[in-house]
XYZ file of C-alpha atoms in Angstrom:
719
model
C -21.439 -38.898 14.708
C -17.911 -40.279 14.383
C -15.047 -38.176 13.148
C -13.657 -38.848 9.655
C -10.352 -40.735 9.279
C -7.368 -38.517 8.759
C -6.209 -39.165 5.240
C -3.771 -37.409 2.881
C -6.792 -36.156 0.944
C -8.356 -34.700 4.085
C -5.113 -33.044 5.089
C -4.898 -31.445 1.664
C -8.531 -30.317 1.864
C -7.509 -28.385 5.044
C -4.859 -26.426 3.141
C -1.996 -28.154 4.872
C 1.089 -29.391 2.976
C 2.589 -32.877 3.801
C 5.640 -31.254 5.548
C 3.270 -29.032 7.557
C 1.321 -32.072 8.702
C 4.566 -33.867 9.651
C 5.468 -30.788 11.772
C 2.007 -31.191 13.541
C 2.890 -34.849 14.294
C 6.235 -33.740 15.724
C 4.528 -31.122 18.018
C 1.817 -33.256 19.509
C 3.536 -36.698 19.193
C 0.435 -38.369 17.756
C -2.192 -38.228 15.056
C -4.487 -35.239 15.520
C -8.174 -35.531 16.101
C -10.468 -34.115 13.421
C -11.076 -31.108 15.555
C -7.379 -30.606 16.105
C -6.720 -30.934 12.419
C -9.268 -28.149 11.875
C -7.564 -26.000 14.509
C -4.182 -26.351 12.916
C -5.678 -25.658 9.500
C -7.271 -22.451 10.836
C -4.179 -21.204 12.647
C -1.668 -22.216 9.931
C -3.352 -20.979 6.776
C -2.071 -17.996 5.013
C -4.938 -15.685 6.011
C -4.226 -16.137 9.705
C -0.537 -16.988 9.944
C 0.989 -14.633 7.320
C 3.424 -17.508 6.717
C 4.585 -16.160 3.372
C 4.682 -12.449 4.307
C 5.935 -12.275 7.869
C 9.543 -12.019 6.920
C 8.961 -8.958 4.741
C 6.208 -7.322 6.948
C 8.858 -6.960 9.707
C 10.853 -4.605 7.480
C 8.055 -1.976 7.382
C 8.353 1.147 9.611
C 5.787 0.860 12.303
C 6.972 3.327 14.984
C 6.815 7.092 15.552
C 5.980 9.597 18.310
C 2.415 9.621 17.160
C 1.997 5.803 17.304
C 0.333 4.433 20.417
C -0.149 0.903 19.152
C 1.243 -0.513 15.926
C 0.621 -3.887 14.144
C -0.283 -6.969 16.119
C -3.511 -5.782 17.721
C -7.037 -5.690 16.334
C -6.292 -2.135 14.932
C -3.577 0.470 14.961
C -3.829 3.491 17.335
C -2.454 6.990 16.709
C -2.363 10.015 18.943
C -4.223 13.093 17.787
C -3.626 15.196 20.702
C -5.770 16.419 23.590
C -5.823 12.905 25.109
C -7.551 11.491 21.982
C -6.540 8.749 19.565
C -7.696 7.503 16.227
C -7.957 3.767 15.816
C -7.994 2.288 12.326
C -7.355 -0.678 10.090
C -8.070 -2.081 6.650
C -8.841 -5.704 5.806
C -9.841 -7.711 2.802
C -12.881 -9.758 2.109
C -12.006 -10.690 -1.395
C -12.701 -14.422 -1.701
C -16.071 -14.322 0.127
C -17.181 -11.250 -1.878
C -16.496 -13.130 -5.210
C -18.521 -16.173 -4.038
C -21.396 -14.292 -2.414
C -21.075 -10.629 -3.205
C -23.617 -9.112 -0.781
C -22.792 -11.078 2.306
C -19.077 -11.106 1.535
C -18.881 -7.340 1.329
C -21.316 -6.828 4.204
C -19.402 -9.043 6.590
C -16.110 -7.434 5.517
C -17.568 -4.134 6.771
C -18.806 -5.800 9.928
C -15.456 -7.378 10.674
C -13.450 -4.185 10.327
C -15.908 -2.277 12.461
C -15.470 -4.826 15.200
C -11.704 -4.585 14.947
C -12.107 -0.845 15.684
C -14.664 -0.897 18.608
C -12.933 -3.873 20.155
C -10.062 -1.433 20.940
C -12.525 0.806 22.790
C -13.135 3.193 19.963
C -16.419 4.397 18.558
C -16.354 4.182 14.713
C -16.676 7.497 12.915
C -15.746 6.679 9.341
C -15.565 3.877 6.718
C -14.008 3.590 3.286
C -13.579 0.797 0.831
C -11.325 -0.008 -2.038
C -12.950 -2.112 -4.761
C -11.429 -3.860 -7.803
C -13.617 -5.595 -10.425
C -13.112 -7.301 -13.734
C -14.110 -5.796 -17.111
C -17.563 -4.410 -17.208
C -18.219 -6.569 -20.265
C -17.413 -9.761 -18.260
C -20.554 -11.824 -17.429
C -20.049 -11.733 -13.680
C -18.960 -8.111 -13.184
C -22.289 -6.262 -13.041
C -23.723 -8.831 -10.517
C -20.507 -8.500 -8.452
C -20.531 -4.664 -8.456
C -24.261 -4.543 -7.592
C -23.918 -7.135 -4.764
C -20.818 -5.654 -3.224
C -21.992 -2.074 -3.267
C -25.403 -3.048 -1.897
C -23.667 -5.207 0.833
C -21.391 -2.308 1.894
C -24.315 0.076 2.013
C -26.682 -2.369 3.549
C -24.350 -3.123 6.560
C -22.663 0.254 7.008
C -25.933 2.273 6.717
C -27.793 0.052 9.211
C -24.892 0.053 11.663
C -24.681 3.918 11.318
C -21.181 4.824 10.227
C -20.540 7.280 7.317
C -18.640 6.075 4.266
C -16.474 9.054 3.430
C -14.107 7.817 0.745
C -12.781 4.987 -1.289
C -12.072 3.913 -4.871
C -13.403 1.652 -7.621
C -11.416 0.277 -10.478
C -12.042 -2.195 -13.354
C -9.480 -4.401 -15.149
C -9.513 -7.776 -16.845
C -7.001 -8.979 -14.298
C -9.808 -9.025 -11.642
C -12.268 -10.993 -13.909
C -11.964 -14.116 -11.695
C -11.170 -12.533 -8.409
C -12.657 -9.196 -7.261
C -11.081 -7.273 -4.328
C -13.099 -5.906 -1.459
C -10.884 -3.965 0.940
C -12.780 -2.473 3.889
C -11.456 0.362 6.124
C -12.907 1.667 9.381
C -11.620 4.327 11.876
C -12.820 5.262 15.314
C -12.159 7.687 18.084
C -11.073 6.724 21.601
C -9.484 8.255 24.743
C -5.705 7.652 24.351
C -5.540 6.272 27.932
C -8.516 3.929 27.475
C -7.378 1.613 24.760
C -8.299 -2.056 25.181
C -5.946 -4.896 24.110
C -6.396 -8.556 23.486
C -3.852 -10.274 25.767
C -5.500 -12.328 28.458
C -4.072 -11.859 31.998
C -4.541 -13.731 35.309
C -4.982 -17.441 35.918
C -8.514 -18.683 36.547
C -10.135 -15.620 34.889
C -13.523 -16.036 33.265
C -13.520 -15.677 29.515
C -16.950 -14.623 28.280
C -18.493 -15.381 24.842
C -20.507 -12.252 23.800
C -22.855 -11.349 21.026
C -24.728 -13.470 18.494
C -25.132 -17.226 18.508
C -22.751 -19.536 16.625
C -23.993 -21.202 13.514
C -22.479 -23.176 10.612
C -21.961 -20.167 8.392
C -18.298 -19.506 7.512
C -16.983 -22.868 8.603
C -13.496 -23.023 6.954
C -13.673 -19.444 5.638
C -10.130 -18.535 6.561
C -8.835 -21.657 4.799
C -10.856 -20.901 1.751
C -9.441 -17.365 1.700
C -5.935 -18.875 1.553
C -6.419 -20.760 -1.633
C -6.750 -20.124 -5.378
C -10.141 -20.308 -7.049
C -11.042 -22.954 -9.674
C -14.205 -24.325 -11.260
C -15.482 -25.634 -7.887
C -15.974 -21.996 -6.622
C -19.711 -22.334 -6.267
C -19.191 -25.201 -3.832
C -17.502 -22.777 -1.498
C -20.719 -20.688 -0.907
C -21.300 -22.230 2.595
C -17.936 -20.814 3.715
C -19.178 -17.233 3.477
C -20.552 -15.716 6.694
C -23.907 -13.953 7.042
C -23.913 -10.714 8.866
C -26.562 -8.789 10.980
C -25.696 -5.018 11.345
C -28.368 -4.435 13.978
C -26.808 -7.103 16.156
C -23.419 -5.566 15.582
C -24.652 -2.160 16.652
C -26.057 -3.635 19.898
C -22.753 -5.460 20.428
C -20.756 -2.236 19.986
C -22.945 -0.251 22.426
C -22.797 -3.097 24.940
C -18.960 -3.297 24.712
C -18.444 0.441 24.923
C -20.824 0.601 27.907
C -19.058 -2.301 29.675
C -15.638 -0.742 29.026
C -16.643 2.255 31.065
C -17.191 0.056 34.138
C -13.693 -1.235 34.616
C -14.897 -4.854 34.152
C -12.909 -5.536 30.918
C -9.395 -6.946 31.288
C -9.023 -7.786 27.566
C -11.097 -8.306 24.517
C -10.729 -10.026 21.216
C -12.991 -10.052 18.070
C -13.984 -13.357 16.620
C -12.953 -12.758 13.041
C -11.184 -15.247 10.696
C -11.178 -18.805 12.189
C -13.673 -17.727 14.795
C -13.339 -19.205 18.252
C -10.054 -20.889 17.417
C -8.101 -17.871 16.375
C -9.542 -15.524 18.996
C -9.021 -17.865 21.944
C -5.494 -18.843 20.827
C -4.439 -15.236 20.226
C -5.814 -14.132 23.601
C -4.046 -16.946 25.430
C -0.780 -16.707 23.560
C -0.456 -12.915 24.008
C -0.971 -13.389 27.726
C 1.283 -16.438 28.030
C -1.649 -18.419 29.424
C -3.456 -21.650 28.463
C -7.142 -21.810 27.607
C -9.771 -24.343 28.613
C -12.806 -24.087 26.374
C -16.186 -25.757 27.211
C -18.137 -25.929 23.972
C -21.289 -27.002 25.698
C -21.579 -23.461 27.061
C -21.291 -21.808 23.566
C -24.591 -20.315 22.444
C -25.647 -22.038 19.300
C -28.287 -21.175 16.797
C -28.210 -24.566 14.988
C -28.789 -28.067 16.434
C -26.244 -30.785 16.810
C -23.191 -28.639 15.939
C -19.930 -30.557 16.300
C -16.774 -29.382 18.092
C -15.093 -28.972 14.706
C -17.952 -26.778 13.414
C -18.052 -24.634 16.432
C -14.285 -24.053 16.535
C -14.145 -23.140 12.822
C -17.402 -21.291 12.408
C -17.016 -17.671 11.416
C -20.489 -16.537 12.408
C -20.479 -12.780 12.826
C -20.968 -10.303 15.653
C -19.106 -12.336 18.292
C -16.427 -11.425 20.906
C -14.344 -13.008 23.610
C -13.730 -10.958 26.724
C -11.774 -11.546 29.879
C -13.647 -10.086 32.813
C -12.834 -9.149 36.372
C -14.615 -11.959 38.275
C -16.149 -9.519 40.749
C -17.748 -7.600 37.822
C -19.433 -10.617 36.228
C -22.933 -9.810 37.284
C -22.636 -6.229 36.219
C -21.277 -7.406 32.849
C -24.072 -9.882 32.323
C -26.683 -7.222 33.084
C -25.272 -5.000 30.419
C -25.334 -7.622 27.747
C -28.761 -8.895 28.683
C -30.060 -5.343 28.515
C -28.784 -5.191 24.883
C -30.384 -8.591 24.199
C -27.075 -10.354 23.492
C -25.777 -13.710 24.498
C -23.438 -13.776 27.484
C -21.894 -17.092 28.453
C -18.699 -18.051 30.312
C -17.110 -20.573 27.933
C -13.447 -20.332 28.737
C -11.147 -20.323 31.755
C -7.534 -19.190 31.634
C -5.144 -21.850 33.016
C -1.442 -21.789 33.848
C -0.439 -24.690 31.598
C 0.494 -24.135 27.998
C -2.610 -25.980 26.701
C -5.413 -25.393 24.439
C -8.057 -27.768 25.887
C -11.379 -28.148 24.158
C -14.211 -30.066 25.868
C -17.576 -30.933 24.260
C -20.138 -33.333 25.649
C -17.762 -34.260 28.471
C -15.294 -35.505 25.823
C -11.876 -33.936 25.211
C -11.950 -32.892 21.497
C -8.596 -31.170 21.378
C -5.644 -30.920 23.711
C -2.786 -29.029 22.162
C 0.180 -26.925 23.285
C -1.318 -23.446 22.771
C 1.891 -21.507 22.210
C 2.921 -23.887 19.432
C -0.238 -23.070 17.482
C 1.095 -19.587 16.979
C 4.908 -19.759 17.469
C 5.358 -22.951 15.362
C 3.184 -21.771 12.540
C 5.170 -22.139 9.360
C 7.237 -19.163 8.261
C 8.421 -19.239 4.671
C 11.198 -17.379 2.944
C 9.642 -17.952 -0.350
C 11.878 -17.811 -3.436
C 11.401 -14.571 -5.370
C 12.798 -12.947 -8.519
C 12.931 -9.198 -8.944
C 10.470 -7.880 -11.507
C 12.257 -7.161 -14.783
C 12.949 -3.566 -15.478
C 10.144 -2.137 -17.673
C 11.141 -0.926 -21.122
C 10.601 2.855 -21.360
C 7.729 4.024 -23.523
C 9.366 4.622 -26.879
C 6.441 5.961 -28.923
C 4.383 8.156 -26.702
C 1.154 8.928 -28.609
C -0.603 12.231 -29.062
C -4.295 12.915 -29.074
C -6.707 15.915 -29.317
C -6.961 17.159 -25.636
C -10.728 17.039 -25.465
C -10.781 13.567 -27.184
C -8.254 12.388 -24.635
C -10.295 13.738 -21.686
C -13.398 12.193 -23.054
C -11.686 8.793 -23.195
C -10.913 9.094 -19.475
C -14.276 10.440 -18.220
C -16.365 7.999 -20.149
C -14.547 5.079 -18.673
C -15.896 3.664 -15.427
C -12.329 3.885 -14.024
C -12.369 7.647 -14.113
C -16.034 8.612 -14.428
C -17.736 10.047 -11.368
C -18.668 7.423 -8.875
C -21.925 8.906 -7.583
C -23.781 5.735 -8.411
C -21.680 3.982 -5.809
C -21.437 6.422 -2.937
C -25.041 7.642 -3.242
C -25.976 4.163 -1.959
C -23.952 4.777 1.161
C -24.873 7.022 4.105
C -22.129 9.594 4.040
C -23.597 12.006 6.672
C -24.796 9.804 9.539
C -23.515 10.988 12.882
C -23.517 14.569 11.567
C -19.750 15.218 11.529
C -18.808 14.525 7.873
C -17.125 17.691 6.506
C -16.237 16.369 3.113
C -18.176 13.532 1.384
C -16.794 11.107 -1.289
C -16.041 12.479 -4.720
C -12.908 14.396 -5.193
C -9.902 13.967 -2.783
C -9.853 12.770 0.816
C -12.936 12.503 3.064
C -13.030 14.601 6.182
C -14.841 13.909 9.490
C -14.946 16.423 12.337
C -13.848 15.240 15.780
C -17.075 16.044 17.615
C -16.758 18.741 20.245
C -13.290 19.900 19.204
C -11.769 22.123 16.423
C -10.086 19.101 14.928
C -10.891 17.043 11.863
C -9.565 13.770 10.549
C -8.958 13.165 6.836
C -9.037 9.755 5.208
C -7.974 8.409 1.801
C -7.347 5.187 0.040
C -4.886 4.819 -2.917
C -2.994 2.515 -5.250
C -2.313 2.353 -8.953
C -2.039 -1.407 -9.737
C -0.547 -0.959 -13.249
C 2.342 0.936 -11.743
C 2.993 -1.818 -9.277
C 2.991 -4.463 -12.055
C 5.455 -2.515 -14.162
C 7.678 -1.497 -11.250
C 6.729 -2.827 -7.819
C 9.163 -0.636 -5.873
C 8.081 2.605 -7.483
C 4.472 1.493 -7.540
C 4.595 0.787 -3.794
C 6.216 4.197 -3.180
C 3.539 5.813 -5.407
C 0.651 4.350 -3.392
C 2.003 5.892 -0.248
C 2.907 9.191 -1.895
C -0.495 9.637 -3.510
C -2.219 8.952 -0.119
C 0.172 11.553 1.406
C -0.779 14.030 -1.353
C -4.528 13.434 -1.033
C -4.376 14.234 2.672
C -2.122 17.276 2.050
C -4.490 18.628 -0.550
C -7.224 19.101 2.071
C -4.818 20.658 4.563
C -4.312 17.518 6.756
C -0.999 16.463 8.193
C -0.483 12.860 7.332
C -0.085 10.796 10.515
C 0.004 7.113 9.596
C -1.118 4.360 7.223
C -2.741 1.020 7.150
C -2.228 -1.346 4.125
C -4.051 -4.116 2.456
C -1.581 -6.126 0.304
C -3.389 -7.966 -2.366
C -1.378 -10.276 -4.566
C -1.552 -13.616 -6.381
C 0.048 -16.899 -5.522
C 3.218 -16.366 -3.441
C 4.531 -19.804 -4.349
C 5.296 -18.228 -7.827
C 8.617 -16.485 -7.577
C 7.561 -13.709 -9.840
C 4.456 -12.945 -7.723
C 6.588 -13.069 -4.621
C 9.003 -10.750 -6.373
C 6.158 -8.293 -6.904
C 5.282 -8.506 -3.153
C 8.860 -7.953 -2.001
C 9.325 -5.065 -4.388
C 6.103 -3.375 -3.331
C 7.011 -3.832 0.428
C 10.370 -2.237 -0.182
C 8.772 0.790 -1.972
C 6.045 1.108 0.755
C 8.530 1.030 3.544
C 10.878 3.504 1.937
C 7.977 5.967 1.391
C 6.450 5.503 4.792
C 9.809 6.218 6.389
C 10.501 9.279 4.178
C 7.035 10.821 4.690
C 6.654 9.959 8.455
C 3.625 7.839 7.862
C 4.345 4.485 9.610
C 2.225 1.401 9.002
C 0.184 0.769 12.153
C -2.094 -2.043 11.034
C -2.983 -3.990 7.916
C -3.748 -7.165 6.112
C -2.219 -9.479 3.493
C -4.458 -11.181 0.936
C -2.615 -13.767 -1.188
C -3.688 -16.439 -3.607
C -5.922 -13.952 -5.461
C -5.888 -16.156 -8.612
C -8.411 -18.110 -10.643
C -7.211 -21.002 -12.727
C -3.721 -19.870 -12.330
C -4.381 -16.268 -13.592
C -3.399 -13.703 -10.881
C -4.796 -10.259 -10.265
C -2.685 -7.087 -10.756
C -0.616 -6.544 -7.628
C -2.723 -4.258 -5.575
C -1.117 -3.022 -2.340
C -3.842 -0.617 -1.202
C -2.722 2.133 1.157
C -5.140 3.939 3.404
C -3.728 6.987 5.227
C -5.152 9.103 7.986
C -4.266 12.798 8.571
C -5.060 15.479 11.156
C -6.486 18.901 10.542
C -5.847 20.765 13.756
C -8.219 23.614 13.147
C -10.989 24.477 10.648
C -8.625 27.369 9.442
C -6.216 24.807 8.149
C -8.744 22.915 6.018
C -8.507 23.350 2.228
C -12.044 22.636 1.142
C -13.093 25.417 -1.122
C -13.998 25.313 -4.856
C -12.598 27.161 -7.776
C -14.341 30.378 -8.792
C -14.695 32.637 -11.784
C -11.378 34.426 -12.311
C -9.254 32.094 -10.139
C -5.780 31.293 -11.349
C -4.616 27.634 -11.877
C -1.271 26.998 -10.338
C 0.713 23.772 -10.770
C 3.120 22.822 -7.951
C 5.894 20.351 -8.892
C 7.833 19.420 -11.960
C 6.222 18.231 -15.143
C 8.234 16.056 -17.504
C 5.205 14.475 -19.239
C 5.564 10.794 -18.212
C 3.014 8.770 -20.196
C 4.323 5.216 -19.372
C 1.567 3.188 -17.688
C -0.700 6.144 -17.721
C -4.439 6.328 -17.653
C -4.528 7.930 -21.002
C -2.434 5.162 -22.620
C -4.737 2.514 -21.107
C -8.117 4.152 -21.842
C -7.622 5.931 -25.081
C -5.106 3.503 -26.727
C -5.650 0.125 -24.936
C -2.004 -0.049 -23.971
C -0.238 -0.932 -20.750
C 3.313 -0.172 -21.557
C 6.359 1.600 -20.237
C 7.624 2.137 -16.761
C 5.889 3.583 -13.787
C 6.763 7.207 -13.014
C 9.603 7.788 -10.659
C 8.658 8.911 -7.124
C 10.987 11.550 -5.645
C 10.268 11.230 -1.902
C 12.226 14.336 -1.054
C 10.178 16.307 -3.504
C 7.002 14.734 -2.206
C 7.810 15.846 1.314
C 8.963 19.245 0.303
C 5.960 20.068 -1.982
C 3.594 18.633 0.580
C 4.945 20.842 3.402
C 4.725 23.799 1.087
C 0.985 23.232 0.532
C 0.261 22.728 4.224
C 2.321 25.764 5.265
C 0.560 28.028 2.758
C -2.944 26.732 3.204
C -4.404 30.153 3.892
C -3.651 31.279 0.361
C -5.208 28.208 -1.304
C -8.868 28.073 -2.062
C -8.960 24.620 -3.711
C -6.302 21.903 -4.138
C -6.034 18.434 -5.641
C -3.128 16.218 -6.336
C -2.195 15.196 -9.896
C -2.221 11.452 -10.406
C -4.186 9.324 -12.934
C -5.003 11.451 -16.004
C -2.471 14.173 -15.044
C -3.263 17.829 -15.374
C -6.186 17.558 -17.716
C -8.233 15.202 -15.571
C -7.335 17.094 -12.339
C -8.350 20.448 -13.871
C -11.601 18.996 -15.225
C -12.525 17.421 -11.886
C -11.786 20.665 -10.102
C -13.921 22.638 -12.604
C -16.735 20.105 -12.616
C -17.018 20.151 -8.889
C -17.170 23.975 -8.871
C -19.485 24.307 -11.912
C -17.077 26.766 -13.600
C -15.126 26.414 -16.794
C -11.400 26.186 -17.068
C -8.718 27.104 -19.624
C -5.373 25.315 -19.706
C -2.535 26.927 -21.680
C -0.875 23.602 -22.606
C -1.943 21.802 -25.660
C 0.543 18.851 -25.903
C -0.486 15.390 -24.816
C 2.461 14.785 -22.509
C 2.076 17.972 -20.574
C -1.713 17.542 -20.220
C -1.863 13.786 -19.563
C 1.511 12.913 -18.087
C 1.539 11.450 -14.603
C 4.645 12.850 -13.022
C 4.442 12.616 -9.327
C 4.789 15.090 -6.390
C 2.367 17.669 -8.128
C -0.658 19.549 -7.054
C -3.168 21.780 -8.846
C -4.211 24.852 -6.962
C -7.010 27.313 -7.599
C -6.706 30.745 -5.979
C -7.116 34.444 -6.554
C -4.634 36.450 -8.627
C -3.185 38.249 -5.619
C -2.766 35.079 -3.580
C -1.246 33.375 -6.631
C 1.483 36.022 -6.817
C 2.184 35.506 -3.066
C 2.298 31.712 -3.429
C 4.753 32.052 -6.334
C 6.964 34.160 -4.265
C 6.763 31.759 -1.281
C 7.395 28.778 -3.641
C 10.519 30.542 -5.027
C 11.807 31.139 -1.475
C 11.196 27.434 -0.525
C 12.802 26.085 -3.738
C 9.385 24.608 -4.819
C 8.610 24.461 -8.584
C 5.395 26.313 -9.370
C 3.844 27.637 -12.623
C 0.663 29.334 -13.746
C -0.956 26.840 -16.065
C -4.327 28.408 -16.801
C -7.354 30.120 -15.266
C -10.989 29.228 -14.160
C -13.973 30.925 -15.673
C -16.659 30.656 -18.359
C -18.605 27.567 -19.132
C -16.177 25.637 -21.287
C -13.131 23.360 -20.866
C -10.359 24.701 -23.081
C -6.975 23.055 -23.652
C -4.799 24.698 -26.351
C -7.053 25.048 -29.342
C -9.480 22.375 -28.312
C -12.698 22.974 -26.248
C -16.027 21.550 -25.156
C -18.810 22.791 -22.994
C -18.293 21.933 -19.270
C -21.949 20.921 -19.058
C -21.649 18.272 -21.868
C -18.411 16.877 -20.280
C -19.997 16.840 -16.870
C -23.008 14.886 -18.234
C -20.622 12.197 -19.602
C -18.638 12.178 -16.411
C -21.695 11.687 -14.151
C -23.503 9.050 -16.286
C -20.686 6.843 -17.645
C -20.202 4.723 -14.527
C -23.898 3.792 -14.144
C -24.124 3.034 -17.937
C -21.213 0.687 -17.577
C -22.341 -1.292 -14.545
C -26.096 -0.884 -13.976
């Protein structure tokens, strides 16, 4: 079969702009082959090259004494003491999940798990952050069902607990859902594996599943807007097999113990192309790839198809030559393909041979170093107009508006489809606050959370970016964990629009400022742009996942409120209702500015909570829904009523930041208030727990009736 002629239409179909193609001609001094065009398309698309975001990503804080490995590898690595490290990352699978919900979400989980165990870590936890359109939209229910089933189907079979996450709904996601997958694993700090190839003439081995035609062009598809041809893009979605992935992980971890592995690279976006180029580029070596040796599950695959396939459960590994037989035996034992397909060469070349014919011969370093890098025009987001007419509402009526919405109702329908207990170390399952996993064989635990409030980011990208980090910090603190580091998944619309790029820049500035102030550097992450359909973009959604350390069981705050407990509020309440959950859900309004985030107050109040953990039975941060929703969730989880003294809407539902709600005994409450006074931390008694009702001012309802609404509303909306 002859290759197609390179035409302007073909170039455009590969996501390359005319000036980018001209740069390719400059680099290679001739017209590319069809396979070479595909390789440049794969390496220079937004998803793989970060060409619109690199300039700004470099401004993020990425270092700290706890950081072993920051951005640039498959995942970030953070020290947790005693010679151990936690390895983690978050990535998007937005476009594939919209096209094919089950496989899109499933392979998103598979990809992030590979990123973790490729570093030499055994996965111990997963989370996901999901954003869907309105529940009334004709596609939403199918998307929710498929995505949740895909996450559960892959994660449950692989055998990793899902311990947290979030689900939101907004009309802005009608044409483009977001599926952000997170995974974390444990490794010995001195046994981390990296991707840079080393040594000339070293065998590079293809490991795992066979290569098929699924996912061809997937990375390019993920770097473009959607339009009415979306259904035609279904073949670009990969198909995953969790049982193969499990075998692949066990084989990799077993082989890593033998000393045979020099470097390893997951085949993710752009498959063989990206993994081989990254491996060679990081090691300043060339790559010669023999496609005839690549295990294939479909007949008559072309070089182009093999280079761009995104078939799942595949790795490239540089081996010590003397260990080849030992390595082969390990992979054959696990019934996985093992084939030497690549050799490292001293020349700066990416040489692809198929059927004794050279299909590509490119300067390897140029594929990475010469990838376009844009300083996109951007305009700052206009300052939001302050909310002038803050509404008032009966407190119970306001609470019911929140808990009957799928945004704030209990998410049991979702996480009950996930295995939250596999491996037997989960200390806190999804529901309220951060998830917690024990570090097996030690006194330590790791806490995980995922947070962002997109409406804040739209109104005020800088404060919204800060708030996402601050809320993650608070969620970890509320369970007694010391926040260590973060990973981000920056989901935005079309960066070629200055106002969208302005949202991105503002959010980055806010995230960077908060990470620096709270000592939670960004150690890994992902950027997902072009989340638009027919020119309509999503809400800016820079998701922050944070990881924290609980050094001993005594430091964990994991109790529940009890009859007679006092409710204490830490932090200052001004009653900020702009962009609030109440405004959105009860009044259908998205107005006003985002709340201001005082990072000094966040740090001070967080340190107070962690220092005084012994006097705190239960704790949650105040965010969406303010005091009223936080108190209800705490009461509902405990099965005990609560009375709040406040009656006014702003005090009950305002979303001022740097605040926590605490449940504790009267004696300990007095001690906490004395400690807070000494530390200069605002604290106030705002109510008490007891009885079987939720009371706010003169308004009340039975806790059981509210709990029934809270626990059924989500399923009613989506099932």
